[in-house]
Amino acid sequence: TIIRSRWLSWLNGDRRAMQFACEQHSEVTVAAIRPGHYKHIPSQSTARCDRIGLRLGRLLFPICAIFLFCQCKSEDGTESLSDDWTVVAEIEDAALLAVHGTSAKDVWMVGADDGKGPIVLHYNGQEWQRHDTGVRGDIWWVRAFDDGVVYMAGSDSIVLRYQNGVFERLKTPGLGKTVLFGIWGMASDDIYAVGANAGRNGFVWHYNGTAWTELQLPDDIDLDSFNDRPTLTKVWGASSDDIWVVGGRGTLLRGNMDAGFKTIDTDTSDLLFTVHGNRTTGRTVVVGGNNQGICLEVGSGAANTSSPDDALLLQGVWVTPNGRAWASGGFGSLYTSAEDGPWIEVDHGLNLDIQSLHSTWVDPEGGVWSVGGNVLVGALDKGMAIHNRAIPAIRIVPDPPASTLCPADAVDLAPGKTIARQWNEQLLNAIRRDIPRPTVHSRNLFHLSAALWDIWASYEDAGSASYLIHEDLSSDAGTDSSEAVNEAMSYAAYRLLTHRYRNAIGGEITTDCFDAFMSHLGYDLNNVSTEGNSPSAFGNRMAEAYILAFANDGANEANDYEDPDDYTPEQPRLTVDLPGSATDDPITWQQLVLAEAVTQNGIAEGSGVREYIGAHWGAVTPFAMVRPNQGEPYYPMDNAPLMLNNALVEHTMEVLRRTAWLDADDNTMIDISPASQGNSTLGTDDGTGYAINPVTGAPYEPILVKRSDFGRVLAEFWADGLDSETPPGHWNTLANLLADDPDIERRLFGTGDLLSPLSWDVHVYFALNGALHDAAIAAWELKRKYVTARPITLIRTLGGLGQRSDPDLPSYHPQGLPLEAGLVELITDETAQPGQPHAHLARYKGELAVWSWRGEPGDRETEYGGHGWIRAKEWVSYQRRTFVSPAFPGYVSGHSCFSRAGAEVLSQLSGSTYFPGGSSELLFEPGYLVFEAGPTEPVTLRWATYYDAADQAGASRLWGGIHVAPDDFDGRIIGSKIGLAAVELARTYFEGEASPTITNN
C-alpha cells in the first residue's frame, strides 16, 4: 500500500495536508511497488526510496535497451543514450514543480517557496538567474510564449505575468485557499488556468488579456459525498477550440470556453496529473496514478490505457512534434515512447534521491528537461532538475542560520523610562517572539512584576510588604538608593527571564537581547553571586527564590507547560478545509485540523491537529483568588452555553450577523465615538455612550466610519495585542501608554502624594499582572470544565442539519439554523437559477446558504476576501486561514476576562474609570489590516473609560467569529471580580498589612 499523503495534498490544495491522512500515526510506511520488491520507508526520512532495491527489477532490461537505443535514434534525437544526462539544478529547501520555455536558450523552471519566495529560475543558454517575483507561495506551473511573455500560477490564487523584465500579479477570482495547479494558453491573451479551492471544487478559468472568468463545467463530473467536484490539475490545448483538462477521480474534460466542456470516460478513478499532446500528429497523452502509474492515449477522443510496465506514479508528460512522448514520475523515473510504440524506461544513470520528477519538457532542439523533488510527502523540498545536454548547473543552498543576535533596536527599548518599565518591555518582546500562550505569559508577567515589587519594598522601607521575599536593605542602599534598586531589579529580571525564555521559541534572540541590555546597563553577566547584600547578589537571590518557589505551582514548567493528564476531548475533530463539522454535537468544542497552521504572530506550526493549549491551567497557584469550596471553580457560573436552546441559537445568529457586517462593500456608516458607544452595564452591551466628557465638560465629537471598517479593525486590533503580545501583554502595553500620558497624575487610588515614576510602575505592574495571572487561571479552568464549542462548530453543525423555521419547507430540522432573509437562506430550484443569488451553489440545492465572508484573499495586501452566499457548512471566522480559531474551548472568553480584570486594576489605581483627559484613542490607517486589505478609510478607536476599552476587546471576538455572547459577557463579569480582588490584596502589600512568604533580615 502506498499512503498517498502528497497526492492527497494535491486534492486538498495545500502542500502540508499529509497530516490529514496520518495525523494519528507517529510513523507512516510507504511501499514502493515493483513485482516482488517492497521497500518500507519511515515518513521521518521523507519517504525516500532505496534505489538499489528498485533497480533489481530493471537490471536486464536496460542492457537490452542500450542496443536498441544506440541502433535507433529518432528524428529529434532525444532517445540517444549517448546524451549526457546531468543534474542541472539543485535547490535544498524547495521542490521544482514545472519547466517550460521557447528554446534551449530560454528555459523557465518554477517551484516551491524556500522562505524567500517561490523558486523562479531562467536559463538563457549560458547562465542561470533566479528571479524575485515579489510574492510568497508556491508556483506550480509555467507557460512561456515566443513573444517573451511568461505566465506562472500557484498557491494563494497566484497568477504572475512576466514581461519586459517585470512580474505582475494578476487579479483573479480566487481566494487564499485557491491553488492553481496548471496554466496554459495559445497566446498571452488567451490563457486557461485550472486548480481547486482547499483541495475541492476544481475550476477552469479563462483570461482574455483583461480579466479572468470562471467557465461552466459539465454537470456529469464525478462528485464526492459533499457534492463537490474533484481537483483539476492540468490544462493543455491542441488549439483554441480543443482544450483538455485533467484532474482527480479520473476526470478528463475536452472542449473550449465557447462551446463548453464535455467529460470523457477514462475508466479510472485515479488522480490524473498532467496532459500534453501534439496538434500535428494528433497524439495526446495523460499521465497519473495512485498505487501505480497510468498513462492514457486520448487523442482519438477515447481514453485508451497504455502505461509503462510496473511504473510508479507518473506526473510529467510531454509529446514532441514527431509524436514521441516523454513521461516522468516516482523516485526519478523517466520513460519514453515513439508514437504507437511501447514505453521504454530511460536509464539516465543518475541516482536521484527524490520522491518524483514532477514535470517534463522537450525543447525544440531535442533537449529533455525534467524537474521534481520531494513533492509527494513533506515540505516540497529537495528540488532537482535533470537534462540530457551538458550545460552549466545551478545550486541554491539554504542561507546560513538566521542570526541569533539581538536586533540593535531591541536592546534599549524604553530609554529614559524606569528600570521596571524597561524590563517589562523586554519581557513583552520575548512574548512576541514566542508562541502565543497567554496562560504562560501571564504567569511570567506576574512573577517578574512581583520580584520587582519585592526589591522595591526591600530597599524603600516605606511601610510596604514584599510578596515572596523581604530583606530590609534600606540601610545598605547608600546615598543614592536608585542605583542600588536599578541594579538589583536588573539582575533579578535578567536571571528570572533568562531562565523562563531560554528554551522558548525565539529564545536565542530573546536571551541575547537580555544579555545585550545588561551590558548596555553596564552590569557583569558573569556575576552570579547570591552571597552578601550587594544589589547584584540580592537581585540574583530574588530570581533564584522565584524560580524555586514556583517550580511546582501546577504550571508544569519543567515539561514546557504540557498538560500532565494529556487531556483530549472526545469530540471528533473538525477539518477546516472540508465541509461540515464531522459531529452531531454542536455545543462541545472541537480541535481543528488545518492544512497549514501559523500562529497569529507568524510562527509556523505545520499541518494537522491544533493541540489543546493550557488544559491544566486551573491547577496553577493564583495570586488573590480563593476557591469558595474545595473542588469548585474559583468563580462558578451557571450561564455556560451547555444547551442548544433558543438563546444559544440567537447568539449563533448574532455572530453570523456581525460577520455579514464585515462586508467591505457595505457602506453603512456608524458613530463609534464615546457619544454613541460605551457606558454599558457590566456583562452587557446596553451602553449608548456619554453626554459629555466629564474632564473637559464638552461633548464627545462623533466619529463616523464604515461599519465594516470598524468591525474589521476591532477583530484584528484586539486579537493578540498591538504587536502579538497576547491579551495579558496587551494590557501591559496599555498600562505603559497610560504611564506616558502627559495628563496622568501618579496618585495611588487617585489620592495622596504623587508617586515617582518607578514607584508608580512597580505598584501598577504588581496589581495588574497579579490580576491577569488570576484571569488566566480562572478562565482556563472554566474552559476545561465546560469544553464549549466555538462558533465554527455551532454554525457548521446547525447549518448542516438544516433550517428550523418552517416544517413545510425542505431541509427542516428542529435543531437547524433559523431562516433570515439576506443572512440565512435555503438554496432552492428558484434561487439557484442562472442570474439568481444562489446560482453558483446549484449543486447544493436543499442546503442552507449564509451571506458571509468568503475567506482570506490570495493577496492580502491589495485585496479583500469579499462577501457572498456560501454554504453554511463551509463558514469560517474572520481570521487567517492558518489560524481560524484558538486551540482551546470557548467558555469563558479569555479576552473578556483579561480585559475587564485589567480595566478594573487601572481604574482603581488611577482613581478614575476615565482615561486621562476623559478619553484615549488610536488611529488605524488604510493598510493596517493583515487578514485582508483595509480599512478603506482611516479609523479612530476612542474610549472614554477603561471599561469601554475592555468591553470592546470582548466584543471584538464576536466580530472575529471566535466567541458567542455568553463567553464574552460572563468573561467580563468574572474579570471584574478578579480585578477587584487583585487590587484588594495588592493594597494590603502596598500598605504593609500583608506578610511575605520569606523574610531575611
mmCIF file of N, CA and C in Angstrom, residues 751-805:
data_model
loop_
_atom_site.group_PDB
_atom_site.id
_atom_site.type_symbol
_atom_site.label_atom_id
_atom_site.label_comp_id
_atom_site.label_asym_id
_atom_site.label_seq_id
_atom_site.Cartn_x
_atom_site.Cartn_y
_atom_site.Cartn_z
ATOM 1 N N THR A 751 -5.523 59.458 45.120
ATOM 2 C CA THR A 751 -5.377 60.350 46.270
ATOM 3 C C THR A 751 -3.926 60.332 46.739
ATOM 4 N N GLY A 752 -3.648 61.220 47.692
ATOM 5 C CA GLY A 752 -2.324 61.220 48.319
ATOM 6 C C GLY A 752 -1.273 61.908 47.479
ATOM 7 N N ASP A 753 -0.018 61.658 47.859
ATOM 8 C CA ASP A 753 1.114 62.301 47.205
ATOM 9 C C ASP A 753 1.365 61.698 45.824
ATOM 10 N N LEU A 754 1.999 62.498 44.990
ATOM 11 C CA LEU A 754 2.438 61.998 43.691
ATOM 12 C C LEU A 754 3.532 60.955 43.890
ATOM 13 N N LEU A 755 3.441 59.867 43.161
ATOM 14 C CA LEU A 755 4.463 58.844 43.218
ATOM 15 C C LEU A 755 5.537 59.117 42.177
ATOM 16 N N SER A 756 6.732 58.643 42.461
ATOM 17 C CA SER A 756 7.784 58.697 41.444
ATOM 18 C C SER A 756 7.413 57.756 40.305
ATOM 19 N N PRO A 757 7.963 57.943 39.115
ATOM 20 C CA PRO A 757 7.658 57.027 38.006
ATOM 21 C C PRO A 757 7.944 55.572 38.340
ATOM 22 N N LEU A 758 9.067 55.289 39.055
ATOM 23 C CA LEU A 758 9.377 53.901 39.393
ATOM 24 C C LEU A 758 8.368 53.354 40.397
ATOM 25 N N SER A 759 8.031 54.149 41.397
ATOM 26 C CA SER A 759 7.060 53.689 42.387
ATOM 27 C C SER A 759 5.720 53.390 41.710
ATOM 28 N N TRP A 760 5.313 54.254 40.818
ATOM 29 C CA TRP A 760 4.048 54.032 40.098
ATOM 30 C C TRP A 760 4.119 52.737 39.287
ATOM 31 N N ASP A 761 5.192 52.534 38.557
ATOM 32 C CA ASP A 761 5.298 51.352 37.701
ATOM 33 C C ASP A 761 5.245 50.062 38.510
ATOM 34 N N VAL A 762 5.998 49.990 39.620
ATOM 35 C CA VAL A 762 6.021 48.724 40.349
ATOM 36 C C VAL A 762 4.677 48.456 41.019
ATOM 37 N N HIS A 763 3.980 49.512 41.479
ATOM 38 C CA HIS A 763 2.644 49.322 42.032
ATOM 39 C C HIS A 763 1.690 48.794 40.960
ATOM 40 N N VAL A 764 1.695 49.439 39.801
ATOM 41 C CA VAL A 764 0.773 49.064 38.729
ATOM 42 C C VAL A 764 1.067 47.649 38.229
ATOM 43 N N TYR A 765 2.329 47.349 37.943
ATOM 44 C CA TYR A 765 2.665 46.023 37.408
ATOM 45 C C TYR A 765 2.285 44.923 38.396
ATOM 46 N N PHE A 766 2.528 45.156 39.697
ATOM 47 C CA PHE A 766 2.244 44.125 40.686
ATOM 48 C C PHE A 766 0.748 43.799 40.716
ATOM 49 N N ALA A 767 -0.095 44.810 40.822
ATOM 50 C CA ALA A 767 -1.542 44.566 40.887
ATOM 51 C C ALA A 767 -2.093 44.103 39.544
ATOM 52 N N LEU A 768 -1.668 44.744 38.459
ATOM 53 C CA LEU A 768 -2.193 44.412 37.140
ATOM 54 C C LEU A 768 -1.857 42.986 36.761
ATOM 55 N N ASN A 769 -0.608 42.603 36.894
ATOM 56 C CA ASN A 769 -0.218 41.268 36.440
ATOM 57 C C ASN A 769 -0.631 40.179 37.424
ATOM 58 N N GLY A 770 -0.840 40.544 38.692
ATOM 59 C CA GLY A 770 -1.473 39.596 39.592
ATOM 60 C C GLY A 770 -2.880 39.290 39.139
ATOM 61 N N ALA A 771 -3.608 40.317 38.698
ATOM 62 C CA ALA A 771 -4.976 40.121 38.199
ATOM 63 C C ALA A 771 -4.986 39.330 36.901
ATOM 64 N N LEU A 772 -4.086 39.655 35.975
ATOM 65 C CA LEU A 772 -4.062 38.954 34.692
ATOM 66 C C LEU A 772 -3.646 37.500 34.869
ATOM 67 N N HIS A 773 -2.746 37.232 35.806
ATOM 68 C CA HIS A 773 -2.362 35.858 36.115
ATOM 69 C C HIS A 773 -3.576 35.077 36.632
ATOM 70 N N ASP A 774 -4.352 35.683 37.514
ATOM 71 C CA ASP A 774 -5.557 35.023 38.022
ATOM 72 C C ASP A 774 -6.605 34.853 36.932
ATOM 73 N N ALA A 775 -6.694 35.828 36.029
ATOM 74 C CA ALA A 775 -7.674 35.724 34.943
ATOM 75 C C ALA A 775 -7.394 34.514 34.070
ATOM 76 N N ALA A 776 -6.133 34.244 33.811
ATOM 77 C CA ALA A 776 -5.788 33.070 33.004
ATOM 78 C C ALA A 776 -6.199 31.794 33.719
ATOM 79 N N ILE A 777 -5.945 31.720 35.005
ATOM 80 C CA ILE A 777 -6.278 30.515 35.766
ATOM 81 C C ILE A 777 -7.789 30.305 35.800
ATOM 82 N N ALA A 778 -8.537 31.363 36.116
ATOM 83 C CA ALA A 778 -9.989 31.234 36.238
ATOM 84 C C ALA A 778 -10.642 30.917 34.903
ATOM 85 N N ALA A 779 -10.224 31.606 33.837
ATOM 86 C CA ALA A 779 -10.842 31.380 32.523
ATOM 87 C C ALA A 779 -10.514 29.996 31.994
ATOM 88 N N TRP A 780 -9.266 29.591 32.097
ATOM 89 C CA TRP A 780 -8.882 28.288 31.546
ATOM 90 C C TRP A 780 -9.446 27.134 32.380
ATOM 91 N N GLU A 781 -9.683 27.385 33.675
ATOM 92 C CA GLU A 781 -10.345 26.368 34.488
ATOM 93 C C GLU A 781 -11.762 26.124 33.972
ATOM 94 N N LEU A 782 -12.480 27.186 33.636
ATOM 95 C CA LEU A 782 -13.846 27.030 33.131
ATOM 96 C C LEU A 782 -13.852 26.445 31.722
ATOM 97 N N LYS A 783 -12.847 26.773 30.932
ATOM 98 C CA LYS A 783 -12.759 26.163 29.609
ATOM 99 C C LYS A 783 -12.651 24.645 29.720
ATOM 100 N N ARG A 784 -11.829 24.191 30.646
ATOM 101 C CA ARG A 784 -11.658 22.743 30.833
ATOM 102 C C ARG A 784 -12.921 22.117 31.435
ATOM 103 N N LYS A 785 -13.594 22.834 32.318
ATOM 104 C CA LYS A 785 -14.776 22.292 32.987
ATOM 105 C C LYS A 785 -15.930 22.113 32.007
ATOM 106 N N TYR A 786 -16.158 23.122 31.144
ATOM 107 C CA TYR A 786 -17.353 23.109 30.294
ATOM 108 C C TYR A 786 -17.080 22.671 28.858
ATOM 109 N N VAL A 787 -15.893 22.908 28.327
ATOM 110 C CA VAL A 787 -15.471 22.463 26.988
ATOM 111 C C VAL A 787 -16.526 22.850 25.934
ATOM 112 N N THR A 788 -16.876 24.128 25.902
ATOM 113 C CA THR A 788 -17.936 24.560 24.989
ATOM 114 C C THR A 788 -17.399 24.917 23.604
ATOM 115 N N ALA A 789 -18.306 24.866 22.656
ATOM 116 C CA ALA A 789 -17.946 24.988 21.242
ATOM 117 C C ALA A 789 -17.621 26.417 20.849
ATOM 118 N N ARG A 790 -16.851 26.519 19.811
ATOM 119 C CA ARG A 790 -16.611 27.786 19.122
ATOM 120 C C ARG A 790 -17.678 27.968 18.036
ATOM 121 N N PRO A 791 -17.851 29.197 17.545
ATOM 122 C CA PRO A 791 -18.871 29.423 16.506
ATOM 123 C C PRO A 791 -18.706 28.571 15.261
ATOM 124 N N ILE A 792 -17.466 28.203 14.899
ATOM 125 C CA ILE A 792 -17.304 27.415 13.677
ATOM 126 C C ILE A 792 -18.016 26.075 13.801
ATOM 127 N N THR A 793 -18.004 25.478 14.994
ATOM 128 C CA THR A 793 -18.729 24.227 15.201
ATOM 129 C C THR A 793 -20.229 24.467 15.233
ATOM 130 N N LEU A 794 -20.665 25.500 15.942
ATOM 131 C CA LEU A 794 -22.092 25.796 16.031
ATOM 132 C C LEU A 794 -22.698 26.069 14.659
ATOM 133 N N ILE A 795 -22.074 26.940 13.896
ATOM 134 C CA ILE A 795 -22.654 27.348 12.608
ATOM 135 C C ILE A 795 -22.613 26.203 11.609
ATOM 136 N N ARG A 796 -21.495 25.523 11.518
ATOM 137 C CA ARG A 796 -21.409 24.435 10.543
ATOM 138 C C ARG A 796 -22.340 23.277 10.915
ATOM 139 N N THR A 797 -22.429 22.952 12.198
ATOM 140 C CA THR A 797 -23.265 21.823 12.600
ATOM 141 C C THR A 797 -24.747 22.152 12.425
ATOM 142 N N LEU A 798 -25.194 23.288 12.959
ATOM 143 C CA LEU A 798 -26.605 23.657 12.815
ATOM 144 C C LEU A 798 -26.961 23.875 11.357
ATOM 145 N N GLY A 799 -26.072 24.548 10.625
ATOM 146 C CA GLY A 799 -26.335 24.781 9.206
ATOM 147 C C GLY A 799 -26.388 23.500 8.415
ATOM 148 N N GLY A 800 -25.594 22.517 8.825
ATOM 149 C CA GLY A 800 -25.618 21.227 8.143
ATOM 150 C C GLY A 800 -26.879 20.444 8.421
ATOM 151 N N LEU A 801 -27.464 20.644 9.598
ATOM 152 C CA LEU A 801 -28.709 19.952 9.926
ATOM 153 C C LEU A 801 -29.881 20.459 9.091
ATOM 154 N N GLY A 802 -29.883 21.766 8.820
ATOM 155 C CA GLY A 802 -30.971 22.325 8.012
ATOM 156 C C GLY A 802 -31.549 23.577 8.629
ATOM 157 N N GLN A 803 -32.813 23.872 8.276
ATOM 158 C CA GLN A 803 -33.482 25.071 8.769
ATOM 159 C C GLN A 803 -34.574 24.683 9.764
ATOM 160 N N ARG A 804 -34.711 25.502 10.793
ATOM 161 C CA ARG A 804 -35.691 25.215 11.836
ATOM 162 C C ARG A 804 -36.948 26.079 11.735
ATOM 163 N N SER A 805 -37.047 26.912 10.711
ATOM 164 C CA SER A 805 -38.116 27.909 10.679
ATOM 165 C C SER A 805 -39.452 27.383 10.186
#
